[in-house]
Coordinates of C-alpha atoms and ligand atoms in Angstrom, one line a residue:
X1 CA -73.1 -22.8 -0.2
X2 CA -72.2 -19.8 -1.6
X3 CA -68.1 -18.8 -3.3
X4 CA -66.6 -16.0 -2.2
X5 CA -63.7 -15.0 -4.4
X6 CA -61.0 -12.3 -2.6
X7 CA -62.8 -13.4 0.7
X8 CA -59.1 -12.5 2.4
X9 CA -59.2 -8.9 1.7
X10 CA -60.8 -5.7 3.1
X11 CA -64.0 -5.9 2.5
X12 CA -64.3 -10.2 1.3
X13 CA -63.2 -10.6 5.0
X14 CA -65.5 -8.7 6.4
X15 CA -67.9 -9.9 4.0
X16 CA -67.2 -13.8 5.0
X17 CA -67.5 -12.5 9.1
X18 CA -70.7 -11.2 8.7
X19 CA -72.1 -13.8 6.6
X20 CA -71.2 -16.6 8.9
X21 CA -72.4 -14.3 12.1
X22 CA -76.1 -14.6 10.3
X23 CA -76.2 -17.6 8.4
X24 CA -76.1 -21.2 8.7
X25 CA -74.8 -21.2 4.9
X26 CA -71.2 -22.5 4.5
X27 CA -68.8 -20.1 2.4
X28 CA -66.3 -21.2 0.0
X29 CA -63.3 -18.5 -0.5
X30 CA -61.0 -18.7 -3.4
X31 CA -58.3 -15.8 -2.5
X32 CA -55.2 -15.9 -4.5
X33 CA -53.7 -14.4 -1.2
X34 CA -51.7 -11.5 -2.7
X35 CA -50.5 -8.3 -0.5
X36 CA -53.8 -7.4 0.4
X37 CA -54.8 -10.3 1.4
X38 CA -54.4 -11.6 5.0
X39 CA -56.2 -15.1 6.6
X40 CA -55.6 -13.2 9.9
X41 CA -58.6 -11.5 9.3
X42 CA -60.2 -14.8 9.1
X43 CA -58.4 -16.1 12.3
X44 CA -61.6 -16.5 14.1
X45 CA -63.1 -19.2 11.7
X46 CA -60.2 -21.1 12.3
X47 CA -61.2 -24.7 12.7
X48 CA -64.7 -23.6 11.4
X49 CA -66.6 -26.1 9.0
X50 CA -68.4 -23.4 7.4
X51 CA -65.8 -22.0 5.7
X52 CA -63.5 -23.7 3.1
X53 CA -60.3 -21.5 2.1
X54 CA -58.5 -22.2 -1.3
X55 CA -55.3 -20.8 -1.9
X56 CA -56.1 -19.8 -5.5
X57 CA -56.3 -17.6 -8.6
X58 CA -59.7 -16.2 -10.4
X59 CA -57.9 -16.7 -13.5
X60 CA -57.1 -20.1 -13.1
X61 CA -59.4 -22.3 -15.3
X62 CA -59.0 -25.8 -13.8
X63 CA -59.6 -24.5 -9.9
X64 CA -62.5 -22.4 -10.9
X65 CA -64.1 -25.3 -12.6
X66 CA -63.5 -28.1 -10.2
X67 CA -64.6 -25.8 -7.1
X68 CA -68.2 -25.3 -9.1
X69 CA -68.1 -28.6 -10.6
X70 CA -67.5 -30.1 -6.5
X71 CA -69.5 -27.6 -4.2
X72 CA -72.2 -26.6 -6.9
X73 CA -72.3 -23.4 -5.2
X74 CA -75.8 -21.4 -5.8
X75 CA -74.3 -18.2 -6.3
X76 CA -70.5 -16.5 -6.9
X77 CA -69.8 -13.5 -5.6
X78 CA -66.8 -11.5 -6.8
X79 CA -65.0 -9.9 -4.5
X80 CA -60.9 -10.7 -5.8
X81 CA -59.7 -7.4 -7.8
X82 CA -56.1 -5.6 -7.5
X83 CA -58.0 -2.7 -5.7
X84 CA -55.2 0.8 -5.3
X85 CA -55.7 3.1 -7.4
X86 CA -52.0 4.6 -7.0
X87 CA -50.3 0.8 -7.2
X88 CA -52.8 0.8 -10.6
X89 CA -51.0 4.0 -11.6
X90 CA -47.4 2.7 -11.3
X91 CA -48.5 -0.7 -12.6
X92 CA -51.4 -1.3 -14.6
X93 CA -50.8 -5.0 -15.8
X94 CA -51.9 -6.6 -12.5
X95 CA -55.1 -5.0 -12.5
X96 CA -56.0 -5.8 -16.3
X97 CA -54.8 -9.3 -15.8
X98 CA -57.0 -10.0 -12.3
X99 CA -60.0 -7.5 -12.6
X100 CA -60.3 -8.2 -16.1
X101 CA -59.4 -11.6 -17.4
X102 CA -59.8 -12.9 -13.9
X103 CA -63.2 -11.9 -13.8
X104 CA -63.9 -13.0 -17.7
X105 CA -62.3 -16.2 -16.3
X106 CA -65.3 -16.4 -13.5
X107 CA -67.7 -15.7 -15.7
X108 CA -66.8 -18.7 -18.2
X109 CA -65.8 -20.7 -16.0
X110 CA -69.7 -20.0 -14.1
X111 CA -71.3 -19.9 -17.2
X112 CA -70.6 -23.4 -18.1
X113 CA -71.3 -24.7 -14.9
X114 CA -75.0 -22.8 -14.8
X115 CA -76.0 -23.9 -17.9
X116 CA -75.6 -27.5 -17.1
X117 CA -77.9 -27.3 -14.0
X118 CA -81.2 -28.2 -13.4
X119 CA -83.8 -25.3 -14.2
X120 CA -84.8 -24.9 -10.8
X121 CA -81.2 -24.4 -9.7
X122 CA -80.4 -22.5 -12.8
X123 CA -83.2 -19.8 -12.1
X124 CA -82.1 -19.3 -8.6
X125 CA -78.4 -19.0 -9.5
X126 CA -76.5 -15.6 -9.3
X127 CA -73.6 -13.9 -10.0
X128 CA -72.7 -10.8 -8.6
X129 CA -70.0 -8.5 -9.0
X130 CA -68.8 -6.4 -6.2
X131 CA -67.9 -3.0 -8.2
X132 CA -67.1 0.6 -7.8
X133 CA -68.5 3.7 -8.1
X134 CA -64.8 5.1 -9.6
X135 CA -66.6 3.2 -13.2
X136 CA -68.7 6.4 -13.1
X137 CA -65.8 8.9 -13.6
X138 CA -65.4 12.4 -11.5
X139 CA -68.0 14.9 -10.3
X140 CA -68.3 18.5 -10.5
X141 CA -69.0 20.0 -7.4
X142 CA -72.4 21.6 -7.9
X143 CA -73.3 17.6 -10.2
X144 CA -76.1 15.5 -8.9
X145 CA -74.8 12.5 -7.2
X146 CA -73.9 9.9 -9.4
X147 CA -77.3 7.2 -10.5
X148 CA -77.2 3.8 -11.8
X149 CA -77.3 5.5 -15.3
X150 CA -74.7 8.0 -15.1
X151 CA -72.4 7.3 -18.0
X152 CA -69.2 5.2 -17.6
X153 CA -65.9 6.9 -17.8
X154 CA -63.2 5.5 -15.8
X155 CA -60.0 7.8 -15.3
X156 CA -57.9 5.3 -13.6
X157 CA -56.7 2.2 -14.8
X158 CA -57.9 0.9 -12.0
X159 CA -61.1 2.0 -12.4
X160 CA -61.0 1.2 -16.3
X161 CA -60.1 -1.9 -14.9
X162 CA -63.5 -2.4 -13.0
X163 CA -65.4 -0.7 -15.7
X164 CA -64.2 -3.1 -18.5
X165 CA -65.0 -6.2 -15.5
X166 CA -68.7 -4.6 -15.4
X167 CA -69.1 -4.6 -19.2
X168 CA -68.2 -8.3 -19.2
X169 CA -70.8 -9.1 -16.7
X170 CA -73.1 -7.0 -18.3
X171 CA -72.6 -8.5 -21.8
X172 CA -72.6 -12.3 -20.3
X173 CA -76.3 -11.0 -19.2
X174 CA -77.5 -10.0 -22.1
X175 CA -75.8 -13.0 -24.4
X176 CA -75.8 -15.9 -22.1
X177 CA -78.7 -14.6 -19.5
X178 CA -76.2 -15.4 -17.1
X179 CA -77.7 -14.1 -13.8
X180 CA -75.9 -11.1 -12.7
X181 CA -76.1 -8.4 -10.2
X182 CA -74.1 -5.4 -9.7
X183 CA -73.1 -3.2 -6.9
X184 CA -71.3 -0.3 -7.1
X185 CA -69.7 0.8 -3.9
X186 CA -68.5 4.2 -2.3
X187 CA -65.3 4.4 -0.3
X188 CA -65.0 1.9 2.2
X189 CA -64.0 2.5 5.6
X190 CA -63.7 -0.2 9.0
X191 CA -61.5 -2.9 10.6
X192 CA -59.1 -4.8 8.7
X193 CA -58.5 -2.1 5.7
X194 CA -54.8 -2.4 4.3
X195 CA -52.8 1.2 5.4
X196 CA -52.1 2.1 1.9
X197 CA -55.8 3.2 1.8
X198 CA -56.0 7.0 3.2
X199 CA -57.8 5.9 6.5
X200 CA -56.0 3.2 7.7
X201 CA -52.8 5.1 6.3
X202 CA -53.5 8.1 8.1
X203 CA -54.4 5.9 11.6
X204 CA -50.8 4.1 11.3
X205 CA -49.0 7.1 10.3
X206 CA -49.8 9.5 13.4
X207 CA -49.8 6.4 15.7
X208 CA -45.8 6.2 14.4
X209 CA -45.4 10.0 14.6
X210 CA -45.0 10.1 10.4
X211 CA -45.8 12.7 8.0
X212 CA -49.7 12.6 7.2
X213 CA -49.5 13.0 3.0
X214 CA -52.5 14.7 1.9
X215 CA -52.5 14.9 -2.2
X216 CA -52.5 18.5 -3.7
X217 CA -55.1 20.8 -1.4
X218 CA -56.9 17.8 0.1
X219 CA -60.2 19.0 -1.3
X220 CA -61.1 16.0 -3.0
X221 CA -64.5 14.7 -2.0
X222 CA -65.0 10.9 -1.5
X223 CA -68.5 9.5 -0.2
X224 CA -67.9 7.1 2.9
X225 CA -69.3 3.8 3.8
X226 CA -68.5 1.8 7.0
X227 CA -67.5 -2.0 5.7
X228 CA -70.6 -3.5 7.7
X229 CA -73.4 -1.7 5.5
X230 CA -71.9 -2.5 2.4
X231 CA -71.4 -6.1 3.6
X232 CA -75.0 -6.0 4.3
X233 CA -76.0 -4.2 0.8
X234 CA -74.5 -7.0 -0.5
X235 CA -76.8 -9.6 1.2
X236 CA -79.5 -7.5 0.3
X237 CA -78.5 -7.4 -3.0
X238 CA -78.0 -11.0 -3.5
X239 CA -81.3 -12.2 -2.0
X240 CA -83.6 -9.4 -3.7
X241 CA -81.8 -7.9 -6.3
X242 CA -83.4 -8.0 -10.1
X243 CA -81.0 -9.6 -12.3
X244 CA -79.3 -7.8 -14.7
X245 CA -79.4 -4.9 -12.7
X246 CA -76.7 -2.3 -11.2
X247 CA -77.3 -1.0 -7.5
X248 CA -75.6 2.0 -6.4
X249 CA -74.6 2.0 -3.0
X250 CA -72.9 4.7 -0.7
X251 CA -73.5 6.3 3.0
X252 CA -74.8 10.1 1.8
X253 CA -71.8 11.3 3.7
X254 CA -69.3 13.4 1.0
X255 CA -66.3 14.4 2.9
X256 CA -62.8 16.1 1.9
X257 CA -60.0 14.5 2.1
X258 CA -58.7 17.0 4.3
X259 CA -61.6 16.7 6.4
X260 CA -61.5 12.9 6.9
X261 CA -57.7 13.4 7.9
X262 CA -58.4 16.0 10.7
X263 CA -61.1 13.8 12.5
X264 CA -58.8 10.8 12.7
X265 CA -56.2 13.3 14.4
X266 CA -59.1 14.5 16.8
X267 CA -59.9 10.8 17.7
X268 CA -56.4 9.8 18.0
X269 CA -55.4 12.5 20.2
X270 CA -59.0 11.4 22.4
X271 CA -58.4 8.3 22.5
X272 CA -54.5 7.9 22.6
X273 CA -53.2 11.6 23.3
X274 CA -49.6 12.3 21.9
X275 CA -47.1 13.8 24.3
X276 CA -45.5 16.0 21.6
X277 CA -48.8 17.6 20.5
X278 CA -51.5 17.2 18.4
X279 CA -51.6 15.0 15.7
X280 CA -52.7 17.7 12.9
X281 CA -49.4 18.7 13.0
X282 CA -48.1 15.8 11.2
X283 CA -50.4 16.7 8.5
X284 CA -48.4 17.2 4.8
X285 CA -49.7 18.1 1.2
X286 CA -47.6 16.0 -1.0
X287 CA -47.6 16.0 -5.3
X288 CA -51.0 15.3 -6.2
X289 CA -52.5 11.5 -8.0
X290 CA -52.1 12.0 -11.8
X291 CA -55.4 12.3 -13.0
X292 CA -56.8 12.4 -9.3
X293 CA -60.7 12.3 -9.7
X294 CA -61.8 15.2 -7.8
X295 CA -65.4 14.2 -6.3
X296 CA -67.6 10.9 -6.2
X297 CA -70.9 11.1 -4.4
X298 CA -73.5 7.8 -4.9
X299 CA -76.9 8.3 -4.9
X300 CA -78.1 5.1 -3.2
X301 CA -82.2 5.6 -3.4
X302 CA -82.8 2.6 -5.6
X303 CA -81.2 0.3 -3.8
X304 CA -83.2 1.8 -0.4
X305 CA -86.4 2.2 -2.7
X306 CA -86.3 -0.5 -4.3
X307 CA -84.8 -3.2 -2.1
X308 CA -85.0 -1.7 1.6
X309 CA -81.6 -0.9 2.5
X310 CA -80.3 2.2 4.0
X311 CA -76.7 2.8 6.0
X312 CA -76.8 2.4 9.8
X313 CA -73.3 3.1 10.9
X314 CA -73.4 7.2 11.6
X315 CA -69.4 8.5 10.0
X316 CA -69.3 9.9 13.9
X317 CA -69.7 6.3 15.5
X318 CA -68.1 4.3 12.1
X319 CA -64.6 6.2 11.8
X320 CA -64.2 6.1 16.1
X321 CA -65.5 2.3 15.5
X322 CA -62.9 1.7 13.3
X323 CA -60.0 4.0 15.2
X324 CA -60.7 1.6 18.2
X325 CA -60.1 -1.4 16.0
X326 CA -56.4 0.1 15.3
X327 CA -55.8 0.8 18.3
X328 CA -56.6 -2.4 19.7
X329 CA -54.9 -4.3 17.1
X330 CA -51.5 -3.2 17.0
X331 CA -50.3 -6.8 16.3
X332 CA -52.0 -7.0 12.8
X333 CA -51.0 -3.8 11.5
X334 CA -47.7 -4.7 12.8
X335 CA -48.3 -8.0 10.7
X336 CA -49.2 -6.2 7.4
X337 CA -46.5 -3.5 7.4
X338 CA -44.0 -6.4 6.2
X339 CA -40.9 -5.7 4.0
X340 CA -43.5 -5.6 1.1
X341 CA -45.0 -2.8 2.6
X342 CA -42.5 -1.0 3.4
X343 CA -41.3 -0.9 0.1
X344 CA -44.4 0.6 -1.0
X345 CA -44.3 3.2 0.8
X346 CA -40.9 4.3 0.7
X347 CA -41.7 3.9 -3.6
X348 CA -45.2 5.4 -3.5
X349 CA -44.3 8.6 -0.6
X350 CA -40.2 8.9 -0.7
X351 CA -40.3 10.8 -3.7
X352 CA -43.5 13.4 -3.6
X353 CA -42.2 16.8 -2.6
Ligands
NAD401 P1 -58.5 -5.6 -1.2 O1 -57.4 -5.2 -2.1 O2 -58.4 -5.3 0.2 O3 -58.7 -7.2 -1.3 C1 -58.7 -7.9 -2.6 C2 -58.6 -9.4 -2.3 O4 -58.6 -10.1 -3.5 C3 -57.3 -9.8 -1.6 O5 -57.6 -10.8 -0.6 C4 -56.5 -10.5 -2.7 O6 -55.6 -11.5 -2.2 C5 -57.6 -11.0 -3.6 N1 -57.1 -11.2 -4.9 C6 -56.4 -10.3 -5.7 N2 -56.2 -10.9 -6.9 C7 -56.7 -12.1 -6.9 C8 -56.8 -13.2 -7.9 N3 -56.3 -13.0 -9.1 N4 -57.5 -14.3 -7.5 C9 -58.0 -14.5 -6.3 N5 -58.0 -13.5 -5.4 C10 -57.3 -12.4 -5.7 O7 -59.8 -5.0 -1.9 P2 -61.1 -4.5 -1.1 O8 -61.0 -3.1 -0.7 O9 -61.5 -5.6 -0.1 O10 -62.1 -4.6 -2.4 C11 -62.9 -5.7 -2.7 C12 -63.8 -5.5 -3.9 O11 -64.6 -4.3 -3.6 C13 -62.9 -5.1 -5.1 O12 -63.5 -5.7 -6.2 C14 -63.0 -3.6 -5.2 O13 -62.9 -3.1 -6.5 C15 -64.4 -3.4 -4.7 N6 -64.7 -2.1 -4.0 C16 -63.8 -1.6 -3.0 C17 -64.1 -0.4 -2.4 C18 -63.2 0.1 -1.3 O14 -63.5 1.2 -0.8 N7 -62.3 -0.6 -0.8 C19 -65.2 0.3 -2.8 C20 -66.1 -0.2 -3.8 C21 -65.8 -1.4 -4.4
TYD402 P1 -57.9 5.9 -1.5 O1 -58.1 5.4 -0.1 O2 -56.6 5.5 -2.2 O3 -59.2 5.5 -2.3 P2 -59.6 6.0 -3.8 O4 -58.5 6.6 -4.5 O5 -60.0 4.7 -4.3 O6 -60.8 6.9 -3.6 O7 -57.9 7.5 -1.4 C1 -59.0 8.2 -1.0 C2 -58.7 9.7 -1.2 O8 -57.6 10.1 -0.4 C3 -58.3 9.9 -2.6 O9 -58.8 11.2 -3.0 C4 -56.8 10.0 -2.6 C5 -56.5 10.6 -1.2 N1 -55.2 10.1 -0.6 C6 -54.3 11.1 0.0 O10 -54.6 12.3 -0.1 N2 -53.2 10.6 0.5 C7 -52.8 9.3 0.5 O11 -51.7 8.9 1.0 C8 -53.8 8.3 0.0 C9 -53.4 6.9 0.0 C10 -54.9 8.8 -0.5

């Protein structure tokens, strides 16, 4: 079998779906179950022997050790991370203590289980961690895409976060020869994303007739990925991938903020029209992210060289794909806008002019 760690959030659900739709392999998934993450999404493996959920923490020593030391899974795959950049702006110890020493805690914890296995099951062994391409800093406009050798300079703590996660896994590599792989990811986008995110956000927000808050002149360029390629990427990655290696992934499809906002008004108003007008004129530039990175564009021809994967989902056919998937599940977005939530946003929005 394989662990899945953060297998109840955006992308780890989505991951787990897919993986069970292709594979006989069963899936362990250790989610500490915080805010972002929801065992509705899993709701259709209910009473599914293939996949064992455990209520638990990366960093917790003992249940990382007995879930190896029981399942001798053949590979680890780390999903669990506090993932928001503005949440990592307001508070910054969350992320240092999961994406960090949750993630050193893994890689101990994995170390010392590999190097007690058989050689045969020690060479086919991975670990891979599911990264970002926010470790690679901000572009300027005219910059070549970012490459798996582009420099690392987080802005964010979250992304210093990730970056300081990807060193770890890096230096257990090189130290322990501990096999690794990395991906780093583009923006996701698809079904089951949290609406503190700016797709979902904006999807939830003109479905209730709210403000739509764009940061500073929307002009910010993020490079979009529907959830189901890099799901697949990450199969890829894990069955070919060298390790030791990095592999960039993203859809070749930079996009303004601003941009993205307007195209989920058009589908909205297509596919669920609003009596009092079009939804672009809930649209709001609020106070800018501190230190907002201004562009991030992946360039993804190694891992489509190298390994034979290339995006399928169209943006056109993702983002109305995944507009559907609101619309159509009112009940779970009712679900995740608890009291939590709600304070969130009231923190996060009630004060940007
Ligand atoms: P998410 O916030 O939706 O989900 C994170 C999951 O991890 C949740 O289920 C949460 O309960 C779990 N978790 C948090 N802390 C934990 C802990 N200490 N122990 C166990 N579980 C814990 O995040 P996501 O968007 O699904 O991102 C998943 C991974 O992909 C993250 O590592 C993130 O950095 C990376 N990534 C995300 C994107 C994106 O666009 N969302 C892009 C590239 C990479
Ligand atoms: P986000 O979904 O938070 O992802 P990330 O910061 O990891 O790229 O934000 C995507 C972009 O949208 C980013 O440039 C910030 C911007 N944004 C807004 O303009 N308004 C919002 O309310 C949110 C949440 C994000």
């Amino acid at each position: 079998m394989i662990l899945v760690t953060g297998g109840a959030g955006f992308i780890g659900s989505n991951f787990v779906l897919d993986w069970l739709a292709c594979s006989d392999e069963p899936v362990l998934n250790l989610d500490a179950l915080t805010y972002a993450g929801n065992l509705r999404n899993l709701a259709s493996l209910d009473g599914n022997p293939k996949h064992l959920f455990v209520h638990g923490d990366i960093g917790d020593r003992t249940v990382v050790a007995e879930l190896l030391a029981r399942h001798r899974p053949r590979a680890v795959l780390n999903f669990a991370a506090e993932s928001h950049v503005d949440r990592s702006i307001s508070g910054p110890e969350a992320f240092l203590r999961t994406n960090v020493m949750g993630t050193l805690n893994l890689l101990e914890s994995v170390r010392q289980h590999w190097s007690a296995l058989p050689e045969a099951e020690r060479a086919a062994f991975r670990f891979l961690q599911v990264s970002t391409d926010e470790v690679y800093g901000s572009l300027a406009p005219d910059a070549p895409a970012f490459t798996e050798l582009h420099r690392y300079e987080p802005n964010s703590p979250y992304a210093a976060s990730k970056a300081s996660a990807d060193h770890l896994v890096r230096a257990w590599h090189h130290t322990y020869r501990l096999p690794v792989l990395t991906t780093n990811c583009s923006n996701n986008y698809g079904p089951f994303h949290f609406p503190e995110k700016l797709i979902p956000l904006m999807i939830v927000n003109a479905l209730a007739g709210k403000p739509l808050p764009v940061y500073g002149d929307g002009m910010q360029v993020r490079d979009w990925l529907y959830v189901g390629d890099h799901c697949r990427a990450i199969r890829t990655v894990l069955e070919r991938g060298v390790p030791g290696e990095h592999y960039n992934v993203g859809g070749w499809n930079e996009q303004a903020n601003i941009d993205i906002v307007r195209q989920v008004c058009a589908l909205l108003d297509e596919m669920q029209p609003d009596p009092a007008g079009p939804r672009s004129r809930l649209i709001t530039h609020v106070t800018d992210r501190p230190g907002h990175d201004r562009r991030y564009a992946i360039d993804a021809r190694r891992i489509e060289r190298e390994l034979g994967w290339r995006p399928q989902e169209t943006f056109a056919s993702g983002l109305r794909r995944t507009v559907r998937w609101y619309l159509d599940h009112a009940d779970w977005v009712r679900d995740v806008q608890s009291g939590a939530y709600r304070e969130w946003v009231a923190q996060q929005y009630g004060a940007r002019a």
